Amino acid sequence: MTDNPPKSEGKSDLGPREFICLIASMMSLVALAIDAMLPALPAIGNDLGVADPADIQLVIIALFAGLALGQMVCGPLSDRIGRRPAILAGLFVFMIGSIVSFIATDFDTMIVGRILQGFGAAGPRIVMVALVRDLHRGPVMARLMSFALSIFIIVPAIAPALGQTILLLSSWRGIFAAFFVFAAGICLWFGLRQPETLLADRRRALSISSIGQATSEFFRLRIALGYTIATGFVFSPFIVYLSTAQQIFQQVYDTGLLFPLYFGVLALALGGACLVNGKLVGRYGMQRICLFSAAAIVFISLPGWIGRSWFEGEIPLWSFMIWMTIIFALVGLLFGNLGALAMQPLGHIAGIGSAIVASLSTLISIVLGGLAARAFDGDILLLPISFALFGIGGLAAMLLAEGKNTIRRIKPLIRAIAPAYPSSTRSPSPTQADPAKSAAKEIFADTVNPPRKGHSMDKTLQSAIFAEGARVHRYLEYRCIGAPDAAGRKRLARTIASALAAADDAAAPPKRIVIAFGRRLWSVLNPDALPLAMDDFHAIQGAKGHVAPATQCDLWLWLQADGEDENVARTLALHRILRQDFELQLEQPAFTYFASRDLIGFEDGTGNPPDNQGRIDAAIVPEGPGAGGSFVLAQRWVHDLEKFEALDIETQEKIIGRTKADSIEFEGDAMPPDSHVARTDAEKDGIALKVFRRSSPYATLDRCGLYFLSFACALERHRIQLERMFGVSGDGLSDRLIDFSRPDTGSYLFAPATGDLEKGLEP
């Protein structure tokens, strides 16, 4: 498979923990250069003759200006010469800037040194992100960056105290000497331990045209642009805080030497949130966490205005610290995710992409935050106003990036506090209550679109069909040892029932298993609940030579769990009993990949009905034999990732029929008729033949792909979709995706309602 991290050009014993610590050290260079200076600002202003107290903020802002400029250069340069040389050059420039500021005798020289420091810090800061992106992507990258941020955040927590200590022992010049020593140590560590991650054949020529092409591509990617702008807005009030923190704590609240303590508490709140984010991102996804956090920042900033009136214009320090702690915790949830989201579609131009993301977001924050900070006149109301207004801007940019996906992104957060799916009753949907639509449906054969007029579900469906949130999956396919018949029915039923009971005892929670049967076994276990349309899977010979083989199984189980240990325990318990009467045909472990994506990088299941009722209508047989059950199509597909990933993004998107970054379907003439979306979006006489997909990717070193799993209220819906994919539907078109992925198994199954299942397993 080709989804592994690229091999390094050098050898290194660098392990995951050391790698995270190295990332944190690189990132901390900027934080150290900012926060350790805060206690020294008044002394620098006095020694260098700064007349306007607001001008001393330029010591902080100048570093960000250099950082923005450096990021524009270091990112593209790293795509040309490699990550290591770009990072080492940046560290060298940072050390030169430290020397310039150390020897400064006037404020202008100090600002020049700070700009050089910022320019040099851009090397390790931005190129390190590209280096991580070389090895990881999506939520994995977000978790890695969040853990690194949680370590890095120790630096801003202790940096002001470090600066204060150096001031007590020497002068502000000693702080710049410490910067030089710290950068030299990182330079030595990185140079000896971290190999190059950008192989020579993946490097890009550094030219105006290549930079222009990458820049043009960036601005066409809505998700990259939107989250970059959002990062700029979110970081703007942080610039305001950093520029005014010394004045707020030491002048407004008169904390004196305790300023580093208060500053460190808030920094730890941010770091703790980054650590929590590393745990949350795998469950809720980066987009949902960002949308929630940005909205909460805006909402929580409102009490800042209210509190000012309540306390008659002066907010107590304890109230200010509580509010800022909450704000910083929410900001911490944003920091690790926004950059990863902006970089997600930019893997093929990681160096230039990271430069654009960082430079543009930093430029936005410098302009907005710098102007706002200059307005500080001793009134801390500036901070809640900044967080509220800039938070609104950031939230608007995120909504722009997500577009129509916004509601779908936040649904899991809503489901966390509400029942997920009905299990025993169903009421007519709005479309079912429409007489015209009901009449239209009745003209179809029951096998394609079963009528639901007057239907009342009196049987309980298998709820695990609709349960979401499992991180790992395991699919088991069995064939009966010998043909099942009426004489052996009781034995088979007893074996299956005993196996299910053993699986429930093996791991908690129960009811996270879906069971389905092939036609010949279910016709023996419970013939009264066998739908008339039920059939075995028959091989399909595609129009272009593609084949969908038939490997019909008799018994099928889908195990869902939060961890592999649960599924292993259940699998062992099941198999010890089932092997008495069944032969294992396939055991396929699978997993949730980057929230909901296939290994080819595209989001899976976007065509599912968005609401609960729509999913039940698509998946569950409404009436007649087998009512409450579902027709299942199970296929294991094998991907040729090397062949697919050799294509450019635009070609991949045309094959699938939607954008890769934000899963927006093409419309009208923009939708290729042979795209995967077009071929699987089946309808008859204007009515969509929807199914409910629950597929999961799998991967080993020699094989990777997708275990395709689909539930339908009619078996014919599966057949129509497969015929359209393999080019045997009569319109001369086939799905282009099957040029890059092929099935090697295929079964039609029936997942009965729980009542019919209990009857079928009665001894």
CSV table of N, CA and C in Angstrom, one decimal, residues 513-655:
chain,number,residue,atom,x,y,z
A,513,ILE,N,-23.6,-5.7,17.6
A,513,ILE,CA,-23.4,-6.7,16.5
A,513,ILE,C,-24.6,-6.6,15.6
A,514,VAL,N,-24.3,-6.7,14.3
A,514,VAL,CA,-25.4,-6.9,13.3
A,514,VAL,C,-25.2,-8.2,12.7
A,515,ILE,N,-26.3,-9.0,12.6
A,515,ILE,CA,-26.2,-10.3,12.0
A,515,ILE,C,-27.1,-10.4,10.8
A,516,ALA,N,-26.6,-11.1,9.8
A,516,ALA,CA,-27.4,-11.2,8.6
A,516,ALA,C,-27.2,-12.6,8.0
A,517,PHE,N,-28.1,-13.1,7.1
A,517,PHE,CA,-28.1,-14.4,6.6
A,517,PHE,C,-28.2,-14.5,5.1
A,518,GLY,N,-27.5,-15.5,4.5
A,518,GLY,CA,-27.8,-15.7,3.1
A,518,GLY,C,-29.1,-16.4,2.9
A,519,ARG,N,-29.6,-16.4,1.7
A,519,ARG,CA,-30.9,-16.9,1.4
A,519,ARG,C,-31.1,-18.4,1.8
A,520,ARG,N,-30.1,-19.2,1.6
A,520,ARG,CA,-30.4,-20.6,1.9
A,520,ARG,C,-30.4,-20.9,3.4
A,521,LEU,N,-29.7,-20.2,4.2
A,521,LEU,CA,-29.7,-20.4,5.6
A,521,LEU,C,-31.0,-19.8,6.3
A,522,TRP,N,-31.3,-18.6,5.8
A,522,TRP,CA,-32.5,-17.9,6.5
A,522,TRP,C,-33.8,-18.6,6.0
A,523,SER,N,-33.8,-19.2,4.9
A,523,SER,CA,-35.0,-19.9,4.4
A,523,SER,C,-35.2,-21.2,5.3
A,524,VAL,N,-34.2,-21.7,5.9
A,524,VAL,CA,-34.3,-22.8,6.8
A,524,VAL,C,-34.7,-22.3,8.2
A,525,LEU,N,-34.0,-21.3,8.7
A,525,LEU,CA,-34.2,-20.8,10.1
A,525,LEU,C,-35.6,-20.2,10.3
A,526,ASN,N,-36.0,-19.4,9.4
A,526,ASN,CA,-37.3,-18.7,9.5
A,526,ASN,C,-37.9,-18.4,8.1
A,527,PRO,N,-38.5,-19.4,7.5
A,527,PRO,CA,-39.0,-19.2,6.1
A,527,PRO,C,-40.1,-18.2,6.0
A,528,ASP,N,-40.9,-18.0,7.1
A,528,ASP,CA,-42.0,-17.1,7.1
A,528,ASP,C,-41.5,-15.6,7.0
A,529,ALA,N,-40.2,-15.4,7.4
A,529,ALA,CA,-39.7,-14.0,7.3
A,529,ALA,C,-38.7,-13.8,6.2
A,530,LEU,N,-38.8,-14.7,5.2
A,530,LEU,CA,-37.9,-14.6,4.0
A,530,LEU,C,-38.6,-13.7,3.0
A,531,PRO,N,-38.0,-12.6,2.7
A,531,PRO,CA,-38.6,-11.7,1.6
A,531,PRO,C,-38.7,-12.5,0.3
A,532,LEU,N,-39.7,-12.2,-0.5
A,532,LEU,CA,-39.8,-12.9,-1.8
A,532,LEU,C,-38.7,-12.6,-2.7
A,533,ALA,N,-38.2,-11.4,-2.6
A,533,ALA,CA,-37.1,-11.0,-3.6
A,533,ALA,C,-35.7,-11.4,-3.2
A,534,MET,N,-35.6,-12.1,-2.1
A,534,MET,CA,-34.2,-12.5,-1.6
A,534,MET,C,-33.6,-13.4,-2.6
A,535,ASP,N,-32.3,-13.2,-2.8
A,535,ASP,CA,-31.6,-14.0,-3.8
A,535,ASP,C,-30.1,-14.1,-3.4
A,536,ASP,N,-29.4,-15.0,-4.0
A,536,ASP,CA,-27.9,-15.0,-3.8
A,536,ASP,C,-27.3,-14.0,-4.7
A,537,PHE,N,-26.0,-13.6,-4.4
A,537,PHE,CA,-25.2,-12.7,-5.2
A,537,PHE,C,-24.7,-13.5,-6.4
A,538,HIS,N,-24.9,-13.0,-7.6
A,538,HIS,CA,-24.4,-13.6,-8.8
A,538,HIS,C,-23.3,-12.7,-9.4
A,539,ALA,N,-22.2,-13.3,-9.9
A,539,ALA,CA,-21.1,-12.6,-10.5
A,539,ALA,C,-21.6,-11.7,-11.6
A,540,ILE,N,-20.9,-10.5,-11.7
A,540,ILE,CA,-21.2,-9.5,-12.7
A,540,ILE,C,-20.0,-9.4,-13.6
A,541,GLN,N,-20.2,-9.5,-14.9
A,541,GLN,CA,-19.1,-9.3,-15.9
A,541,GLN,C,-19.3,-8.0,-16.5
A,542,GLY,N,-18.4,-7.0,-16.1
A,542,GLY,CA,-18.6,-5.6,-16.6
A,542,GLY,C,-18.3,-5.5,-18.1
A,543,ALA,N,-18.8,-4.3,-18.6
A,543,ALA,CA,-18.7,-4.1,-20.0
A,543,ALA,C,-17.2,-3.9,-20.4
A,544,LYS,N,-16.4,-3.4,-19.5
A,544,LYS,CA,-15.0,-3.2,-19.9
A,544,LYS,C,-14.1,-4.2,-19.3
A,545,GLY,N,-14.6,-5.4,-18.9
A,545,GLY,CA,-13.8,-6.5,-18.4
A,545,GLY,C,-13.7,-6.5,-16.9
A,546,HIS,N,-14.2,-5.6,-16.2
A,546,HIS,CA,-14.2,-5.6,-14.8
A,546,HIS,C,-15.2,-6.7,-14.3
A,547,VAL,N,-14.9,-7.3,-13.2
A,547,VAL,CA,-15.7,-8.4,-12.7
A,547,VAL,C,-16.0,-8.2,-11.2
A,548,ALA,N,-17.2,-8.4,-10.8
A,548,ALA,CA,-17.6,-8.5,-9.4
A,548,ALA,C,-17.9,-9.9,-9.1
A,549,PRO,N,-17.0,-10.6,-8.4
A,549,PRO,CA,-17.1,-12.0,-8.2
A,549,PRO,C,-18.2,-12.3,-7.1
A,550,ALA,N,-18.7,-13.5,-7.1
A,550,ALA,CA,-19.7,-14.0,-6.2
A,550,ALA,C,-19.0,-14.9,-5.2
A,551,THR,N,-19.1,-14.6,-3.9
A,551,THR,CA,-18.5,-15.5,-2.9
A,551,THR,C,-19.6,-15.6,-1.8
A,552,GLN,N,-20.8,-16.0,-2.2
A,552,GLN,CA,-22.0,-15.9,-1.3
A,552,GLN,C,-21.7,-16.7,0.0
A,553,CYS,N,-22.0,-16.0,1.1
A,553,CYS,CA,-21.8,-16.6,2.4
A,553,CYS,C,-23.2,-16.9,3.0
A,554,ASP,N,-23.3,-17.7,4.0
A,554,ASP,CA,-24.6,-18.1,4.7
A,554,ASP,C,-24.8,-17.3,5.9
A,555,LEU,N,-23.8,-17.0,6.7
A,555,LEU,CA,-23.9,-16.2,7.9
A,555,LEU,C,-22.9,-15.1,7.9
A,556,TRP,N,-23.4,-13.9,8.3
A,556,TRP,CA,-22.5,-12.7,8.3
A,556,TRP,C,-22.7,-11.9,9.6
A,557,LEU,N,-21.6,-11.5,10.1
A,557,LEU,CA,-21.6,-10.7,11.4
A,557,LEU,C,-20.8,-9.5,11.2
A,558,TRP,N,-21.3,-8.4,11.7
A,558,TRP,CA,-20.6,-7.1,11.8
A,558,TRP,C,-20.4,-6.7,13.2
A,559,LEU,N,-19.1,-6.6,13.7
A,559,LEU,CA,-18.8,-6.3,15.1
A,559,LEU,C,-18.3,-4.9,15.1
A,560,GLN,N,-18.9,-4.1,16.0
A,560,GLN,CA,-18.5,-2.7,16.2
A,560,GLN,C,-17.9,-2.5,17.6
A,561,ALA,N,-16.9,-1.6,17.7
A,561,ALA,CA,-16.3,-1.4,19.0
A,561,ALA,C,-15.5,-0.1,19.0
A,562,ASP,N,-15.2,0.4,20.3
A,562,ASP,CA,-14.3,1.5,20.4
A,562,ASP,C,-12.9,1.1,20.4
A,563,GLY,N,-12.6,-0.1,20.7
A,563,GLY,CA,-11.2,-0.6,20.7
A,563,GLY,C,-11.1,-2.0,20.1
A,564,GLU,N,-10.0,-2.3,19.6
A,564,GLU,CA,-9.8,-3.6,19.0
A,564,GLU,C,-9.9,-4.7,20.0
A,565,ASP,N,-9.6,-4.5,21.2
A,565,ASP,CA,-9.7,-5.5,22.3
A,565,ASP,C,-11.1,-6.1,22.4
A,566,GLU,N,-12.2,-5.2,22.3
A,566,GLU,CA,-13.5,-5.7,22.3
A,566,GLU,C,-13.8,-6.6,21.2
A,567,ASN,N,-13.5,-6.2,20.0
A,567,ASN,CA,-13.8,-7.0,18.8
A,567,ASN,C,-13.0,-8.3,18.8
A,568,VAL,N,-11.8,-8.3,19.3
A,568,VAL,CA,-11.0,-9.6,19.4
A,568,VAL,C,-11.7,-10.5,20.3
A,569,ALA,N,-12.1,-10.0,21.5
A,569,ALA,CA,-12.8,-10.8,22.5
A,569,ALA,C,-14.0,-11.4,21.9
A,570,ARG,N,-14.8,-10.6,21.3
A,570,ARG,CA,-16.1,-11.1,20.7
A,570,ARG,C,-15.8,-12.1,19.6
A,571,THR,N,-14.9,-11.8,18.7
A,571,THR,CA,-14.6,-12.7,17.6
A,571,THR,C,-14.2,-14.1,18.1
A,572,LEU,N,-13.3,-14.1,19.1
A,572,LEU,CA,-12.8,-15.4,19.6
A,572,LEU,C,-14.0,-16.2,20.2
A,573,ALA,N,-14.9,-15.5,21.0
A,573,ALA,CA,-16.0,-16.1,21.6
A,573,ALA,C,-17.0,-16.7,20.5
A,574,LEU,N,-17.2,-15.9,19.5
A,574,LEU,CA,-18.1,-16.3,18.4
A,574,LEU,C,-17.5,-17.6,17.7
A,575,HIS,N,-16.3,-17.5,17.3
A,575,HIS,CA,-15.7,-18.5,16.5
A,575,HIS,C,-15.6,-19.8,17.2
A,576,ARG,N,-15.3,-19.8,18.5
A,576,ARG,CA,-15.2,-21.1,19.2
A,576,ARG,C,-16.4,-21.9,19.1
A,577,ILE,N,-17.6,-21.3,19.0
A,577,ILE,CA,-18.8,-22.0,18.9
A,577,ILE,C,-19.3,-22.2,17.5
A,578,LEU,N,-19.2,-21.2,16.7
A,578,LEU,CA,-19.7,-21.3,15.3
A,578,LEU,C,-18.9,-22.3,14.5
A,579,ARG,N,-17.6,-22.5,14.8
A,579,ARG,CA,-16.8,-23.4,14.0
A,579,ARG,C,-17.3,-24.9,14.0
A,580,GLN,N,-18.2,-25.1,15.0
A,580,GLN,CA,-18.8,-26.5,15.0
A,580,GLN,C,-19.7,-26.8,13.8
A,581,ASP,N,-20.3,-25.8,13.3
A,581,ASP,CA,-21.3,-26.0,12.2
A,581,ASP,C,-21.0,-25.1,11.0
A,582,PHE,N,-20.0,-24.2,11.1
A,582,PHE,CA,-19.8,-23.2,10.0
A,582,PHE,C,-18.3,-23.1,9.8
A,583,GLU,N,-18.0,-22.8,8.5
A,583,GLU,CA,-16.6,-22.7,8.1
A,583,GLU,C,-16.3,-21.2,7.8
A,584,LEU,N,-15.3,-20.6,8.4
A,584,LEU,CA,-15.0,-19.2,8.3
A,584,LEU,C,-14.5,-19.0,6.8
A,585,GLN,N,-15.2,-18.1,6.1
A,585,GLN,CA,-14.9,-17.7,4.8
A,585,GLN,C,-14.0,-16.4,4.7
A,586,LEU,N,-14.3,-15.5,5.6
A,586,LEU,CA,-13.6,-14.2,5.5
A,586,LEU,C,-13.7,-13.6,6.9
A,587,GLU,N,-12.5,-13.1,7.4
A,587,GLU,CA,-12.5,-12.3,8.6
A,587,GLU,C,-11.7,-11.0,8.2
A,588,GLN,N,-12.4,-9.9,8.3
A,588,GLN,CA,-11.8,-8.6,7.8
A,588,GLN,C,-11.9,-7.5,8.9
A,589,PRO,N,-10.8,-7.2,9.6
A,589,PRO,CA,-10.8,-6.1,10.5
A,589,PRO,C,-10.8,-4.8,9.6
A,590,ALA,N,-11.5,-3.8,10.2
A,590,ALA,CA,-11.5,-2.5,9.5
A,590,ALA,C,-11.5,-1.4,10.6
A,591,PHE,N,-11.5,-0.1,10.1
A,591,PHE,CA,-11.4,1.0,11.1
A,591,PHE,C,-12.0,2.2,10.5
A,592,THR,N,-12.2,3.2,11.4
A,592,THR,CA,-12.6,4.5,11.0
A,592,THR,C,-11.4,5.3,10.6
A,593,TYR,N,-11.4,5.9,9.4
A,593,TYR,CA,-10.2,6.6,8.9
A,593,TYR,C,-10.4,8.0,8.8
A,594,PHE,N,-9.7,8.9,9.5
A,594,PHE,CA,-9.8,10.3,9.5
A,594,PHE,C,-11.3,10.7,9.5
A,595,ALA,N,-12.0,10.3,10.6
A,595,ALA,CA,-13.4,10.6,10.9
A,595,ALA,C,-14.3,9.8,9.9
A,596,SER,N,-14.3,10.0,8.6
A,596,SER,CA,-15.2,9.3,7.7
A,596,SER,C,-14.7,9.1,6.3
A,597,ARG,N,-13.4,9.0,6.1
A,597,ARG,CA,-12.8,9.0,4.8
A,597,ARG,C,-12.4,7.6,4.4
A,598,ASP,N,-12.4,7.4,3.1
A,598,ASP,CA,-11.8,6.2,2.5
A,598,ASP,C,-10.3,6.4,2.4
A,599,LEU,N,-9.6,5.3,2.1
A,599,LEU,CA,-8.1,5.5,2.0
A,599,LEU,C,-7.7,6.3,0.8
A,600,ILE,N,-8.6,6.5,-0.2
A,600,ILE,CA,-8.2,7.3,-1.3
A,600,ILE,C,-8.3,8.8,-1.0
A,601,GLY,N,-8.8,9.1,0.2
A,601,GLY,CA,-8.8,10.5,0.7
A,601,GLY,C,-10.2,11.2,0.6
A,602,PHE,N,-11.2,10.6,0.0
A,602,PHE,CA,-12.5,11.2,-0.1
A,602,PHE,C,-13.4,10.7,1.0
A,603,GLU,N,-14.3,11.6,1.4
A,603,GLU,CA,-15.2,11.3,2.4
A,603,GLU,C,-16.2,10.2,1.9
A,604,ASP,N,-16.5,9.3,2.8
A,604,ASP,CA,-17.4,8.2,2.4
A,604,ASP,C,-18.8,8.4,3.0
A,605,GLY,N,-19.8,7.9,2.3
A,605,GLY,CA,-21.1,7.9,2.9
A,605,GLY,C,-21.8,9.3,2.8
A,606,THR,N,-21.3,10.2,2.0
A,606,THR,CA,-22.0,11.5,1.9
A,606,THR,C,-23.3,11.4,1.2
A,607,GLY,N,-23.6,10.4,0.4
A,607,GLY,CA,-24.9,10.2,-0.2
A,607,GLY,C,-26.0,9.7,0.6
A,608,ASN,N,-25.6,9.3,1.9
A,608,ASN,CA,-26.7,8.8,2.8
A,608,ASN,C,-27.7,9.8,3.1
A,609,PRO,N,-29.0,9.4,3.3
A,609,PRO,CA,-30.0,10.4,3.7
A,609,PRO,C,-29.6,11.1,5.0
A,610,PRO,N,-29.8,12.4,5.1
A,610,PRO,CA,-29.2,13.1,6.2
A,610,PRO,C,-30.0,13.0,7.5
A,611,ASP,N,-31.3,12.5,7.4
A,611,ASP,CA,-32.1,12.5,8.6
A,611,ASP,C,-32.4,11.0,9.0
A,612,ASN,N,-32.8,10.8,10.2
A,612,ASN,CA,-33.1,9.4,10.7
A,612,ASN,C,-34.2,8.7,9.9
A,613,GLN,N,-35.3,9.4,9.7
A,613,GLN,CA,-36.4,8.8,9.0
A,613,GLN,C,-36.0,8.4,7.6
A,614,GLY,N,-35.2,9.3,6.9
A,614,GLY,CA,-34.8,9.0,5.6
A,614,GLY,C,-33.9,7.8,5.5
A,615,ARG,N,-33.1,7.6,6.5
A,615,ARG,CA,-32.2,6.4,6.6
A,615,ARG,C,-33.0,5.1,6.8
A,616,ILE,N,-34.0,5.2,7.7
A,616,ILE,CA,-34.9,4.0,7.9
A,616,ILE,C,-35.6,3.7,6.6
A,617,ASP,N,-36.2,4.7,6.0
A,617,ASP,CA,-36.9,4.5,4.7
A,617,ASP,C,-36.1,3.8,3.7
A,618,ALA,N,-34.8,4.2,3.6
A,618,ALA,CA,-33.9,3.7,2.6
A,618,ALA,C,-33.5,2.3,2.9
A,619,ALA,N,-33.3,2.0,4.2
A,619,ALA,CA,-32.7,0.7,4.6
A,619,ALA,C,-33.6,-0.4,5.0
A,620,ILE,N,-34.8,-0.1,5.5
A,620,ILE,CA,-35.7,-1.1,6.2
A,620,ILE,C,-36.9,-1.5,5.4
A,621,VAL,N,-37.1,-2.8,5.3
A,621,VAL,CA,-38.3,-3.3,4.6
A,621,VAL,C,-39.5,-2.9,5.3
A,622,PRO,N,-40.5,-2.2,4.7
A,622,PRO,CA,-41.6,-1.6,5.4
A,622,PRO,C,-42.7,-2.6,5.8
A,623,GLU,N,-43.0,-3.6,4.9
A,623,GLU,CA,-44.1,-4.5,5.2
A,623,GLU,C,-43.9,-5.8,4.5
A,624,GLY,N,-44.8,-6.8,4.8
A,624,GLY,CA,-44.7,-8.0,4.1
A,624,GLY,C,-43.7,-8.9,4.8
A,625,PRO,N,-43.3,-10.1,4.3
A,625,PRO,CA,-42.3,-11.0,4.8
A,625,PRO,C,-41.0,-10.3,5.0
A,626,GLY,N,-40.5,-10.4,6.2
A,626,GLY,CA,-39.2,-9.7,6.5
A,626,GLY,C,-39.3,-8.2,6.9
A,627,ALA,N,-40.5,-7.7,7.1
A,627,ALA,CA,-40.7,-6.3,7.5
A,627,ALA,C,-39.9,-6.0,8.8
A,628,GLY,N,-39.2,-4.9,8.7
A,628,GLY,CA,-38.3,-4.5,9.8
A,628,GLY,C,-36.9,-4.9,9.6
A,629,GLY,N,-36.7,-5.8,8.6
A,629,GLY,CA,-35.3,-6.2,8.2
A,629,GLY,C,-34.7,-5.4,7.1
A,630,SER,N,-33.6,-5.8,6.6
A,630,SER,CA,-32.9,-5.0,5.6
A,630,SER,C,-32.1,-5.9,4.7
A,631,PHE,N,-32.1,-5.6,3.4
A,631,PHE,CA,-31.3,-6.3,2.4
A,631,PHE,C,-29.9,-5.7,2.5
A,632,VAL,N,-28.9,-6.6,2.6
A,632,VAL,CA,-27.5,-6.2,2.8
A,632,VAL,C,-26.6,-6.6,1.6
A,633,LEU,N,-25.8,-5.7,1.1
A,633,LEU,CA,-24.8,-5.9,0.1
A,633,LEU,C,-23.4,-5.8,0.8
A,634,ALA,N,-22.6,-6.9,0.8
A,634,ALA,CA,-21.3,-6.9,1.5
A,634,ALA,C,-20.3,-7.3,0.4
A,635,GLN,N,-19.3,-6.4,0.2
A,635,GLN,CA,-18.2,-6.6,-0.8
A,635,GLN,C,-16.9,-6.1,-0.2
A,636,ARG,N,-15.9,-6.8,-0.4
A,636,ARG,CA,-14.5,-6.3,0.0
A,636,ARG,C,-13.9,-5.8,-1.3
A,637,TRP,N,-13.5,-4.5,-1.3
A,637,TRP,CA,-12.9,-3.9,-2.5
A,637,TRP,C,-11.4,-3.7,-2.2
A,638,VAL,N,-10.6,-3.9,-3.2
A,638,VAL,CA,-9.1,-3.8,-3.1
A,638,VAL,C,-8.7,-2.6,-3.9
A,639,HIS,N,-8.1,-1.6,-3.3
A,639,HIS,CA,-7.7,-0.4,-4.0
A,639,HIS,C,-6.3,-0.5,-4.6
A,640,ASP,N,-6.1,0.1,-5.7
A,640,ASP,CA,-4.7,0.3,-6.3
A,640,ASP,C,-4.4,1.8,-6.0
A,641,LEU,N,-3.9,2.0,-4.7
A,641,LEU,CA,-3.6,3.4,-4.3
A,641,LEU,C,-2.5,4.1,-5.1
A,642,GLU,N,-1.5,3.3,-5.5
A,642,GLU,CA,-0.4,3.9,-6.2
A,642,GLU,C,-1.0,4.5,-7.6
A,643,LYS,N,-1.8,3.8,-8.2
A,643,LYS,CA,-2.4,4.2,-9.5
A,643,LYS,C,-3.3,5.4,-9.3
A,644,PHE,N,-4.1,5.4,-8.2
A,644,PHE,CA,-5.0,6.5,-8.0
A,644,PHE,C,-4.3,7.8,-7.6
A,645,GLU,N,-3.3,7.6,-6.6
A,645,GLU,CA,-2.6,8.8,-6.1
A,645,GLU,C,-1.7,9.4,-7.1
A,646,ALA,N,-1.3,8.7,-8.2
A,646,ALA,CA,-0.5,9.2,-9.2
A,646,ALA,C,-1.2,10.3,-10.0
A,647,LEU,N,-2.6,10.3,-9.9
A,647,LEU,CA,-3.4,11.3,-10.6
A,647,LEU,C,-3.4,12.6,-9.8
A,648,ASP,N,-3.5,13.7,-10.5
A,648,ASP,CA,-3.7,15.0,-9.8
A,648,ASP,C,-5.0,15.1,-9.2
A,649,ILE,N,-5.2,16.1,-8.3
A,649,ILE,CA,-6.4,16.2,-7.5
A,649,ILE,C,-7.6,16.4,-8.4
A,650,GLU,N,-7.4,17.3,-9.4
A,650,GLU,CA,-8.6,17.6,-10.3
A,650,GLU,C,-9.1,16.3,-11.0
A,651,THR,N,-8.2,15.5,-11.4
A,651,THR,CA,-8.6,14.2,-12.1
A,651,THR,C,-9.3,13.3,-11.1
A,652,GLN,N,-8.7,13.2,-9.9
A,652,GLN,CA,-9.4,12.4,-8.8
A,652,GLN,C,-10.8,12.8,-8.6
A,653,GLU,N,-11.0,14.1,-8.5
A,653,GLU,CA,-12.3,14.7,-8.2
A,653,GLU,C,-13.3,14.4,-9.3
A,654,LYS,N,-12.8,14.4,-10.5
A,654,LYS,CA,-13.7,14.1,-11.6
A,654,LYS,C,-14.1,12.6,-11.6
A,655,ILE,N,-13.2,11.8,-11.2
A,655,ILE,CA,-13.5,10.3,-11.1
A,655,ILE,C,-14.6,10.1,-10.0
